[in-house]
Coordinates of C-alpha atoms and ligand atoms in Angstrom, one line a residue:
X1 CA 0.0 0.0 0.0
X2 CA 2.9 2.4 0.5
X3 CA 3.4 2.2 -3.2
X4 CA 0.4 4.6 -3.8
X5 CA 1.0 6.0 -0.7
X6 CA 4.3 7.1 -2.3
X7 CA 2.5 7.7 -5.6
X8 CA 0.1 9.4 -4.1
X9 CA 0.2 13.0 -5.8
X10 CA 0.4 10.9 -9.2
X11 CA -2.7 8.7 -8.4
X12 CA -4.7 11.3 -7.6
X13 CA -3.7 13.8 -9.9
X14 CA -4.9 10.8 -12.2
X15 CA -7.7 9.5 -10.6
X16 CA -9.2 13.1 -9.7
X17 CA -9.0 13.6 -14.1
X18 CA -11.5 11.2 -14.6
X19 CA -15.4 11.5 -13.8
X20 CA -15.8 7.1 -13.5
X21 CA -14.5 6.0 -9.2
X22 CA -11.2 4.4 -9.3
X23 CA -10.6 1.7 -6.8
X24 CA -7.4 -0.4 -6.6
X25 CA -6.8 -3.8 -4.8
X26 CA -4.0 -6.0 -4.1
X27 CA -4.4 -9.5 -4.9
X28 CA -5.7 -10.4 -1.3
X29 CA -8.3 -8.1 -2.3
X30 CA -7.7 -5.6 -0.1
X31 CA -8.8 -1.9 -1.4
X32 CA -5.2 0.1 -1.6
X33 CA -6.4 2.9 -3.3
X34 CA -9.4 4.5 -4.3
X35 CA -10.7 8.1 -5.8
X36 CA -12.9 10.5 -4.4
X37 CA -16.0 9.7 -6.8
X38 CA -15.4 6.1 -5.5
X39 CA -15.7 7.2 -2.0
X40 CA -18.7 10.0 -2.3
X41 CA -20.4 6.8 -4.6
X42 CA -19.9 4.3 -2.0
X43 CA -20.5 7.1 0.5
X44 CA -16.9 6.9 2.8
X45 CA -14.4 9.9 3.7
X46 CA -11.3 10.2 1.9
X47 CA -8.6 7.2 2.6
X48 CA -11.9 5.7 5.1
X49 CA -12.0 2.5 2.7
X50 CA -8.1 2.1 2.3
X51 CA -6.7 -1.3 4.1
X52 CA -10.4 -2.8 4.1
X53 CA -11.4 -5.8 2.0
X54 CA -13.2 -5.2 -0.9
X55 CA -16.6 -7.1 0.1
X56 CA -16.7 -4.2 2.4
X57 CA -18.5 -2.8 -0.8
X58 CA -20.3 -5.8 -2.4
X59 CA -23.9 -6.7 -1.4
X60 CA -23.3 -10.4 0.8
X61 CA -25.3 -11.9 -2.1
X62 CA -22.1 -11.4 -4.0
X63 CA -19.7 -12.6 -2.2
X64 CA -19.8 -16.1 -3.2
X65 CA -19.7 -15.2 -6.9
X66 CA -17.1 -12.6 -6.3
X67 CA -14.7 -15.2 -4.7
X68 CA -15.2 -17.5 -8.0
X69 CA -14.8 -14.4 -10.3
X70 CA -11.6 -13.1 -8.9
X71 CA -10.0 -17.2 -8.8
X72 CA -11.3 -17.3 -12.4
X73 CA -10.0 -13.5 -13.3
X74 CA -6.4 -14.3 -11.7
X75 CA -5.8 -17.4 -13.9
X76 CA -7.1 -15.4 -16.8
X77 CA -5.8 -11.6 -16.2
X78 CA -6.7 -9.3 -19.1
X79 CA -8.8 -5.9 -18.7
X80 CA -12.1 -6.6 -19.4
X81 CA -15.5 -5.3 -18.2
X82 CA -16.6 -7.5 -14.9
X83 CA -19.6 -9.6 -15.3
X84 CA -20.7 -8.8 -18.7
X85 CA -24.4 -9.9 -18.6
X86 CA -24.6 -9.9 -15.6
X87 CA -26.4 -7.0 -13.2
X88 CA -24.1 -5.9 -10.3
X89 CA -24.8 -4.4 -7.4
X90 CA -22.4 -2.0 -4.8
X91 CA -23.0 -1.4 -1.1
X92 CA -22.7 2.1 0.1
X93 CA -21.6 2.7 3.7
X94 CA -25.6 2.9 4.6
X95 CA -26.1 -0.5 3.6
X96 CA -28.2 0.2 0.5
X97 CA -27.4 -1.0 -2.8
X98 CA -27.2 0.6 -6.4
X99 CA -26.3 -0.9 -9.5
X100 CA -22.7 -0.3 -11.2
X101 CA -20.8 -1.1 -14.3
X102 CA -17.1 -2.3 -13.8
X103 CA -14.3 -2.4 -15.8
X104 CA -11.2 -4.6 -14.5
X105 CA -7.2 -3.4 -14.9
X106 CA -4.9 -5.7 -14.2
X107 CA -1.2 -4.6 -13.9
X108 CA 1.8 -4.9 -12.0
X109 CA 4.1 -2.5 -10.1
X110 CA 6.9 -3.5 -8.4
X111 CA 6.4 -7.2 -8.9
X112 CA 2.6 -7.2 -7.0
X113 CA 0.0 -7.3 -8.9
X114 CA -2.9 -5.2 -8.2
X115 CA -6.1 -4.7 -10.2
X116 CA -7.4 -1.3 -10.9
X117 CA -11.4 -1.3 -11.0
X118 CA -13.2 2.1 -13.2
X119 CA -17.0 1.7 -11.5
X120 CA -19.6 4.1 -13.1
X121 CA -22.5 4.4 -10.8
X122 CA -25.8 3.3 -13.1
X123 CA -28.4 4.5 -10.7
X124 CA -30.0 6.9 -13.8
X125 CA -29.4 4.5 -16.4
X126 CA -31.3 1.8 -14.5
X127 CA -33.9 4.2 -13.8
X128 CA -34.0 5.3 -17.2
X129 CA -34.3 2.0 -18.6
X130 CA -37.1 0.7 -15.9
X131 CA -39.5 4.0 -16.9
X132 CA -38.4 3.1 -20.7
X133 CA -40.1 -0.7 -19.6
X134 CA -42.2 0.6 -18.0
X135 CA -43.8 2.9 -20.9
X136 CA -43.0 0.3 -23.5
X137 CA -45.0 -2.3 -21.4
X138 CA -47.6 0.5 -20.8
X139 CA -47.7 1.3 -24.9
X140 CA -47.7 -2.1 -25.6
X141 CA -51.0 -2.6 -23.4
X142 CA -52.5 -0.1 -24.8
X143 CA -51.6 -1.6 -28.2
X144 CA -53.2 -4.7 -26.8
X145 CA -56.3 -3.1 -25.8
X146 CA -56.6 -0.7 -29.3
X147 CA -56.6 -4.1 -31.5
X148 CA -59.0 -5.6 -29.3
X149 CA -61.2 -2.9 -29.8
X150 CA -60.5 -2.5 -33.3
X151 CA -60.8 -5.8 -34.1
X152 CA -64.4 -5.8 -32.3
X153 CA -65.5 -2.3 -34.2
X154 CA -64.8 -4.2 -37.3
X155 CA -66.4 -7.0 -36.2
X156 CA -69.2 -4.6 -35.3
X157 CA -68.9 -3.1 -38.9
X158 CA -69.2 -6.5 -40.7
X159 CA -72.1 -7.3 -38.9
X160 CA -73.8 -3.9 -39.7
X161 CA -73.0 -4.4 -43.2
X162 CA -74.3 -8.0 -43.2
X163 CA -77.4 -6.6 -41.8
X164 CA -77.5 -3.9 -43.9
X165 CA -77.2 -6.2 -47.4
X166 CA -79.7 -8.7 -46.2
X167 CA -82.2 -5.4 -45.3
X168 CA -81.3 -4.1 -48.8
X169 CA -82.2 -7.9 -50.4
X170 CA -85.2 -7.8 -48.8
X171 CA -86.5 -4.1 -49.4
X172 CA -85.1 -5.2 -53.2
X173 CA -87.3 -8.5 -53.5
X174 CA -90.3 -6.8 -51.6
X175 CA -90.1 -4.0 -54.6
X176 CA -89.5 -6.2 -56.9
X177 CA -92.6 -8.9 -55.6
X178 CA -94.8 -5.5 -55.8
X179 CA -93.4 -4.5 -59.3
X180 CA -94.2 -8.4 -60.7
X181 CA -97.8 -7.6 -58.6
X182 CA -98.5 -4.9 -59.9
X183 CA -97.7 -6.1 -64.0
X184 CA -99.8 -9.3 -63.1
X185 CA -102.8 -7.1 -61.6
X186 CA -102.7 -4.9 -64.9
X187 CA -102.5 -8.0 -66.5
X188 CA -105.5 -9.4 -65.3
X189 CA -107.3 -6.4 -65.6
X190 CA -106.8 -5.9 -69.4
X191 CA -107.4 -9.6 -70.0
X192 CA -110.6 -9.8 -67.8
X193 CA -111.9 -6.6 -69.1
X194 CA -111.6 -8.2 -72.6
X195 CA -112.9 -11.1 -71.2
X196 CA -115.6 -10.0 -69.8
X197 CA -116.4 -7.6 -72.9
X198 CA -118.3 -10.0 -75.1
X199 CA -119.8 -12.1 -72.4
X200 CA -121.4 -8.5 -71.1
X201 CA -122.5 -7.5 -74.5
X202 CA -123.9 -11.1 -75.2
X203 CA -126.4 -10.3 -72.2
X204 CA -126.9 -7.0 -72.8
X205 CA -127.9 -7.9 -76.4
X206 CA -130.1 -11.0 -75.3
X207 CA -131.6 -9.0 -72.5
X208 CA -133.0 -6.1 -74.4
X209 CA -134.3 -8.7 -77.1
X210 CA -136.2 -10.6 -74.4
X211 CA -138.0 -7.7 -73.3
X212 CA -139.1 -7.4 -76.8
X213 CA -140.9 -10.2 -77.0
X214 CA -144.0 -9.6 -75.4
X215 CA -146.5 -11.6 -76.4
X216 CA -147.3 -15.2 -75.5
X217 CA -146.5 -16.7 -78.6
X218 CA -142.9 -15.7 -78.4
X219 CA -141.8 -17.8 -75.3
X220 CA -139.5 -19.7 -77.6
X221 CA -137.7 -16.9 -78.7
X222 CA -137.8 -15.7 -75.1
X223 CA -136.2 -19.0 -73.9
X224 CA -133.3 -18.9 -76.3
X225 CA -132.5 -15.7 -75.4
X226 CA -132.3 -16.9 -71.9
X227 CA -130.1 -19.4 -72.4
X228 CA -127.7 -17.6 -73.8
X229 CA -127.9 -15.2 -70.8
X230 CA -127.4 -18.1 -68.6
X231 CA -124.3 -19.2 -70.9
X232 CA -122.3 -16.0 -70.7
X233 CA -123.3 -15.8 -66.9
X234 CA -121.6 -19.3 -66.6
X235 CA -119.1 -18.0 -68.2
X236 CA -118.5 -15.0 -66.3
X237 CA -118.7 -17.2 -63.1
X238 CA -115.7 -19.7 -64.5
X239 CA -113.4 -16.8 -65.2
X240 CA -113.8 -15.2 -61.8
X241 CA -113.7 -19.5 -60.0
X242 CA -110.3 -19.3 -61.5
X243 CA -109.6 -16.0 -60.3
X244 CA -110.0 -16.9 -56.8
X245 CA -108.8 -20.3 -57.5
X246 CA -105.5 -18.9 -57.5
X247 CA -105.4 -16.9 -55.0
X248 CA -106.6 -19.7 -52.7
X249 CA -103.7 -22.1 -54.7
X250 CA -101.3 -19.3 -54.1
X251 CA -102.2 -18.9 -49.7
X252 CA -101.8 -23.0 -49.6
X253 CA -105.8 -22.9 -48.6
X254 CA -107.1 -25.3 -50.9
X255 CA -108.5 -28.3 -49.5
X256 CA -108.8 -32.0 -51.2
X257 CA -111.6 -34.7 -51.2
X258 CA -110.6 -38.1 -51.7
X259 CA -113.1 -40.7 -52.7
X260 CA -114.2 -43.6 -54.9
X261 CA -115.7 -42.8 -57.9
X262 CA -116.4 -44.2 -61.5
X263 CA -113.7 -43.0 -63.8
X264 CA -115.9 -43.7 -66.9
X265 CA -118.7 -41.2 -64.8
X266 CA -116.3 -38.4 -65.2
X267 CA -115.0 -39.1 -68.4
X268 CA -118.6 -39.0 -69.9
X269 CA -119.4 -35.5 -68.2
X270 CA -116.5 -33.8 -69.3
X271 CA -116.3 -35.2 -73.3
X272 CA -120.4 -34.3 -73.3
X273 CA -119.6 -31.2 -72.1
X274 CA -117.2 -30.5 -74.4
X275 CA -118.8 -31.8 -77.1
X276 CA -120.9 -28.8 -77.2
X277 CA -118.2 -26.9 -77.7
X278 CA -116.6 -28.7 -80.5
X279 CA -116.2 -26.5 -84.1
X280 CA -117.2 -27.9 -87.3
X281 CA -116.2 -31.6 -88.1
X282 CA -114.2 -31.7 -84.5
X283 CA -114.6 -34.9 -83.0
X284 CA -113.3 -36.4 -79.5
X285 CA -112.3 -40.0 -79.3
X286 CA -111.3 -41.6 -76.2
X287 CA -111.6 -45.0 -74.3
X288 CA -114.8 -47.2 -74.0
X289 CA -113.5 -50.1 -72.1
X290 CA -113.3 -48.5 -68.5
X291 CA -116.9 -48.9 -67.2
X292 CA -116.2 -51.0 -63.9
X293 CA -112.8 -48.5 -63.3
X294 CA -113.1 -47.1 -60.4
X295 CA -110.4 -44.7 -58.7
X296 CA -109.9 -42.8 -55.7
X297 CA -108.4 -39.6 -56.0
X298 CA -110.5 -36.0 -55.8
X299 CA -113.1 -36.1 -58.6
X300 CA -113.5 -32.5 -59.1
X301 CA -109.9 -32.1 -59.6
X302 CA -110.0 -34.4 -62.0
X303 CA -113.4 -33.2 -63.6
X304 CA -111.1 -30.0 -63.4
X305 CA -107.8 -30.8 -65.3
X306 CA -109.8 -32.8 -68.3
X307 CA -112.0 -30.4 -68.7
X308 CA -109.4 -27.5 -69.2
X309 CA -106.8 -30.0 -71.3
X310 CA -109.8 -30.8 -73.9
X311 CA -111.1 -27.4 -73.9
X312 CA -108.0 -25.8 -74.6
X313 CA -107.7 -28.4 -77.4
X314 CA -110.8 -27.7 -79.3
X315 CA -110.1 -24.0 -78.8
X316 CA -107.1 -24.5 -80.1
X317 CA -107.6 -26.6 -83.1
X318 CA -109.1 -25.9 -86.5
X319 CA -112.6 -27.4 -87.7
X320 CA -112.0 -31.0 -89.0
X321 CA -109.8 -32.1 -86.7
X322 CA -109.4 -35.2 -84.1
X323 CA -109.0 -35.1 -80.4
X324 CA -108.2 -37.8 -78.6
X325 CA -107.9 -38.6 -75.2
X326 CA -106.2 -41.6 -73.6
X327 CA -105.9 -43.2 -70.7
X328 CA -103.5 -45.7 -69.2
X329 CA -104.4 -47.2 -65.8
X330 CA -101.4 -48.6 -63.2
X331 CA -101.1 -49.6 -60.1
X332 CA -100.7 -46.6 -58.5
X333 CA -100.9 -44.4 -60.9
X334 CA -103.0 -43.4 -63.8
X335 CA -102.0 -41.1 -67.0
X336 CA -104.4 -39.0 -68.8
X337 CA -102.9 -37.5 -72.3
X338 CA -104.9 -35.2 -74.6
X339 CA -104.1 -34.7 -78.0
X340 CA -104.4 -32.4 -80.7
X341 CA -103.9 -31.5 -84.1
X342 CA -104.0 -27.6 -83.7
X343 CA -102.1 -24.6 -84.2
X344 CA -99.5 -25.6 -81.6
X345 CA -97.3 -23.7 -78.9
X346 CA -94.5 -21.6 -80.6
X347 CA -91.0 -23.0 -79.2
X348 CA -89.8 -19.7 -77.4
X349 CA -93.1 -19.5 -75.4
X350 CA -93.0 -23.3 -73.9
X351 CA -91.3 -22.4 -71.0
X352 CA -94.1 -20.0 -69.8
X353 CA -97.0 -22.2 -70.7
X354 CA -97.7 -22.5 -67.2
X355 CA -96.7 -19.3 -65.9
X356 CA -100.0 -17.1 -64.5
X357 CA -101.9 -15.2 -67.2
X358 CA -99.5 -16.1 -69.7
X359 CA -100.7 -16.1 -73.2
X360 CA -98.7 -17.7 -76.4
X361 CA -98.0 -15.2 -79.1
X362 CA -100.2 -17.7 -81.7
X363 CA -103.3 -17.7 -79.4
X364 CA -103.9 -14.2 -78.5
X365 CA -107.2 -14.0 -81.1
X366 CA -109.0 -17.1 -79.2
X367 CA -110.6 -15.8 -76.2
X368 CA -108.9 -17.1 -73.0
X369 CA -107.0 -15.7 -69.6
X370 CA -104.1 -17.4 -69.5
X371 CA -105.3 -19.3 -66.2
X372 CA -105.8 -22.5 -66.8
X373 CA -102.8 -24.2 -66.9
X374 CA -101.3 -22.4 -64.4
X375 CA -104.6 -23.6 -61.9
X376 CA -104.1 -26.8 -63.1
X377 CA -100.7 -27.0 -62.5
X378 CA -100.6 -26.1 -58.9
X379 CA -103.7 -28.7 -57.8
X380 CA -101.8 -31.6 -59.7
X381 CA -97.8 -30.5 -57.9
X382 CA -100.8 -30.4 -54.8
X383 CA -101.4 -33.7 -55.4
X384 CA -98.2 -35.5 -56.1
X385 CA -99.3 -35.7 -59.6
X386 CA -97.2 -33.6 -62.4
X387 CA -98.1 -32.0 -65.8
X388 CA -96.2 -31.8 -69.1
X389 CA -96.5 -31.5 -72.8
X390 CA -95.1 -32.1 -76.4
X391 CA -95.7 -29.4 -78.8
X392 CA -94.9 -28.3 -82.2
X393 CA -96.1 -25.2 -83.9
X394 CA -99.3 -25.7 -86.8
X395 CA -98.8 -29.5 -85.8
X396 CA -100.5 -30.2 -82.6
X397 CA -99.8 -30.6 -78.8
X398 CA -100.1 -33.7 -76.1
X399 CA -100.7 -32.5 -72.7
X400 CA -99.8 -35.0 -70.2
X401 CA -101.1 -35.6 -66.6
X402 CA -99.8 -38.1 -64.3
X403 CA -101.8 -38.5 -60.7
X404 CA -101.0 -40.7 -58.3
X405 CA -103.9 -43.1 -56.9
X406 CA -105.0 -43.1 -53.4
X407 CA -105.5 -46.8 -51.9
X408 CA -108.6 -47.3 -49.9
X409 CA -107.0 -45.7 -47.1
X410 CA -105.9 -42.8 -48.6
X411 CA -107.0 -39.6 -48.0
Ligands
ADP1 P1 -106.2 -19.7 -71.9 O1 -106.4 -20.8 -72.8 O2 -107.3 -19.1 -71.2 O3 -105.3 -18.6 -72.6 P2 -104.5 -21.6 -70.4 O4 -103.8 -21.4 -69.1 O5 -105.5 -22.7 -70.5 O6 -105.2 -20.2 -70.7 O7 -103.4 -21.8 -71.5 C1 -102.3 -20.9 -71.6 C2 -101.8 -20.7 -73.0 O8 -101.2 -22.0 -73.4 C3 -102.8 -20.5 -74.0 O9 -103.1 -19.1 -74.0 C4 -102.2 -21.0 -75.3 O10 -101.2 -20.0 -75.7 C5 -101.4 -22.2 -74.8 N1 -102.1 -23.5 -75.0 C6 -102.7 -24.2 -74.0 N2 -103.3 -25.3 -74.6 C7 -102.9 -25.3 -75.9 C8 -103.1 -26.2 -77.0 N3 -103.8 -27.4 -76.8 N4 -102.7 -25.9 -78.2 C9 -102.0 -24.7 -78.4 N5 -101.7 -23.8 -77.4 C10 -102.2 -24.1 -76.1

């Protein structure tokens, strides 16, 4: 220790120089010298810490790893910084610790070897560095809590936006439901109106003649005009039926009657009736040999579908032509087909055949309301049963009808 004593005025003229604490121990680890910033940062007087051991200033939890260090230093001397990677701690005289960066001198004077340590006191730093933590953790947090909420807003968003389509679809196909409503209601209107036209005028005409005929005689004249009142009345009355028939197809309120009946019953009522309806030289053949056929199904909707399939054909059919209608029986199932040799349906129309009100192009100077089929249609779909047809323009058409037979325990 004399050695700095002797060197003192050099040492400290040194050590004072620089602004990191000096401190300088012999290889017992005994502090020999040391600066003034070492002694105002470990908090001793001047010389105070001179001749003591240098745990004097270490925290006891690093002692054990201080003994190690210097073994492992003195086998290995080279100036280096102590403890690289390691956080180290100083004791001050009031027994509270502080962090501090080393850097260890080795050298030799006058054949002892002594190390010098350079400590810089990190107190700011460390502070520094924990508020810099502490306002990255902070940010980060906040970070955290931003995403979560952006990530719910555009959660929020999307479902707004799903709503809003799905709002716009349906405000779209309500408009668009009224628009086709609307079309279909003018529709109607201009057909029925025509419709109704000659069927009114037919009355009107009949009724003023009938109230010409006054005297007694003239009941026969009287009577004829009658009929024909009652003939446009019924005629009036089917258009209207149909009318409502689709509106009660259309609400699903139509209700079906199942029973037994004689097939040959209802083919006779619906060819008579149509006979009278038949044009010049128009004739209707169909099947004789089904007296004892009995089927169960709903008659009137049968009654219905023939009656429509074979008056469309003679409406639809020049003078001098055949209709026939056939029939083939199965198990469980029976097939009507009516055929004709009239004007046909034009190719680019057959997909609307059975849309409502729909008219071919080639048809529009025969009377008619574009009903029927589309009536027909939705009982037989009703009924399990299914419609179709062949046609071919100036040629003829087959309508086909398939229903499926209720056993005796059907309903
Ligand atoms: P309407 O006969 O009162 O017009 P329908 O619904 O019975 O109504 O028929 C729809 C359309 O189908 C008819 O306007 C006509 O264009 C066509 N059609 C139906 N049956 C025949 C047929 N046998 N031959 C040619 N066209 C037909």
């Amino acid at each position: 220790m004399r050695v700095f004593d002797q060197n003192s005025n050099i040492f400290n003229l040194l050590s004072e120089a620089v602004s990191e604490g000096i401190l300088v121990v012999n290889k017992d680890q005994i502090i020999v010298a040391t600066n003034s910033r070492t002694n105002e940062m470990f908090g001793y007087e001047t010389d105070e810490l001179k001749g003591s051991s240098l745990d004097i200033l270490l925290p006891p939890s690093h002692h054990e790893f201080h003994k190690k260090h210097v073994a492992q230093y003195h086998k290995n001397r080279n100036k280096r910084r102590m403890a690289h990677g390691r956080e180290l701690f100083g004791l001050r005289k009031n027994k509270e610790q502080f962090p501090l960066e080393i850097g260890l001198n080795p050298f030799s004077l006058y054949g002892n070897s002594y190390v010098m340590a350079l400590i810089i006191d990190i107190t700011d730093v460390k502070e520094r560095e924990r508020e810099i933590h502490e306002l990255n953790a902070n940010l980060e947090k906040k970070i955290k809590k931003r995403t979560v909420e952006l990530r719910d807003t555009v959660a929020e968003l999307k479902k707004e936006i799903k709503l809003r389509v799905s709002a716009e679809k349906k405000i779209k196909n309500a408009l668009q439901k009224e628009r086709e409503l609307n079309e279909l209601k003018t529709k109607f209107l201009s057909l029925v109106s025509h419709e109704f036209k000659t069927p009114l005028s037919g009355i009107m005409t009949s009724a003023t003649l009938v109230g010409k005929y006054k005297k007694e005689e003239q009941q026969e004249k009287r009577d004829k005009h009658l009929k024909t009142i009652i003939g446009e009345v019924k005629r009036l009355n089917t258009i209207l039926t149909d009318f409502l028939s689709i509106e009660r197809l259309r609400e699903g309120k139509e209700v079906y009657r199942f029973t037994d009946f004689s097939l040959s019953k209802v083919i006779n009522e619906v060819v008579y009736n149509s006979n009278m309806l038949l044009k010049i030289g128009q004739r209707i053949t169909y099947p004789q040999n089904i007296e004892d056929v009995i089927i169960r199904q709903d008659e009137k909707i049968v009654n219905l579908v023939l009656t429509n399939l074979l008056h469309n054909a003679i409406k639809y059919s020049p003078e001098d032509t055949l209709i026939d209608l056939k029939i083939e029986l199965g198990a469980n199932q029976i097939i009507f087909s009516v055929i004709d040799q009239g004007i046909g349906i034009p190719e680019k129309d057959q997909r609307h055949i059975f849309e409502r009100y729909f008219r071919a192009e080639n048809a529009v100077l025969n009377s008619g309301t574009g009903i029927g089929l589309h009536i027909i249609k939705g009982h037989l779909e009703n009924l399990n049963g299914s419609i179709s047809f062949v046609s071919h323009e100036n040629k003829g058409s087959t309508f086909t009808v398939t229903l499926p037979l209720a056993d005796a325990n059907g309903s």
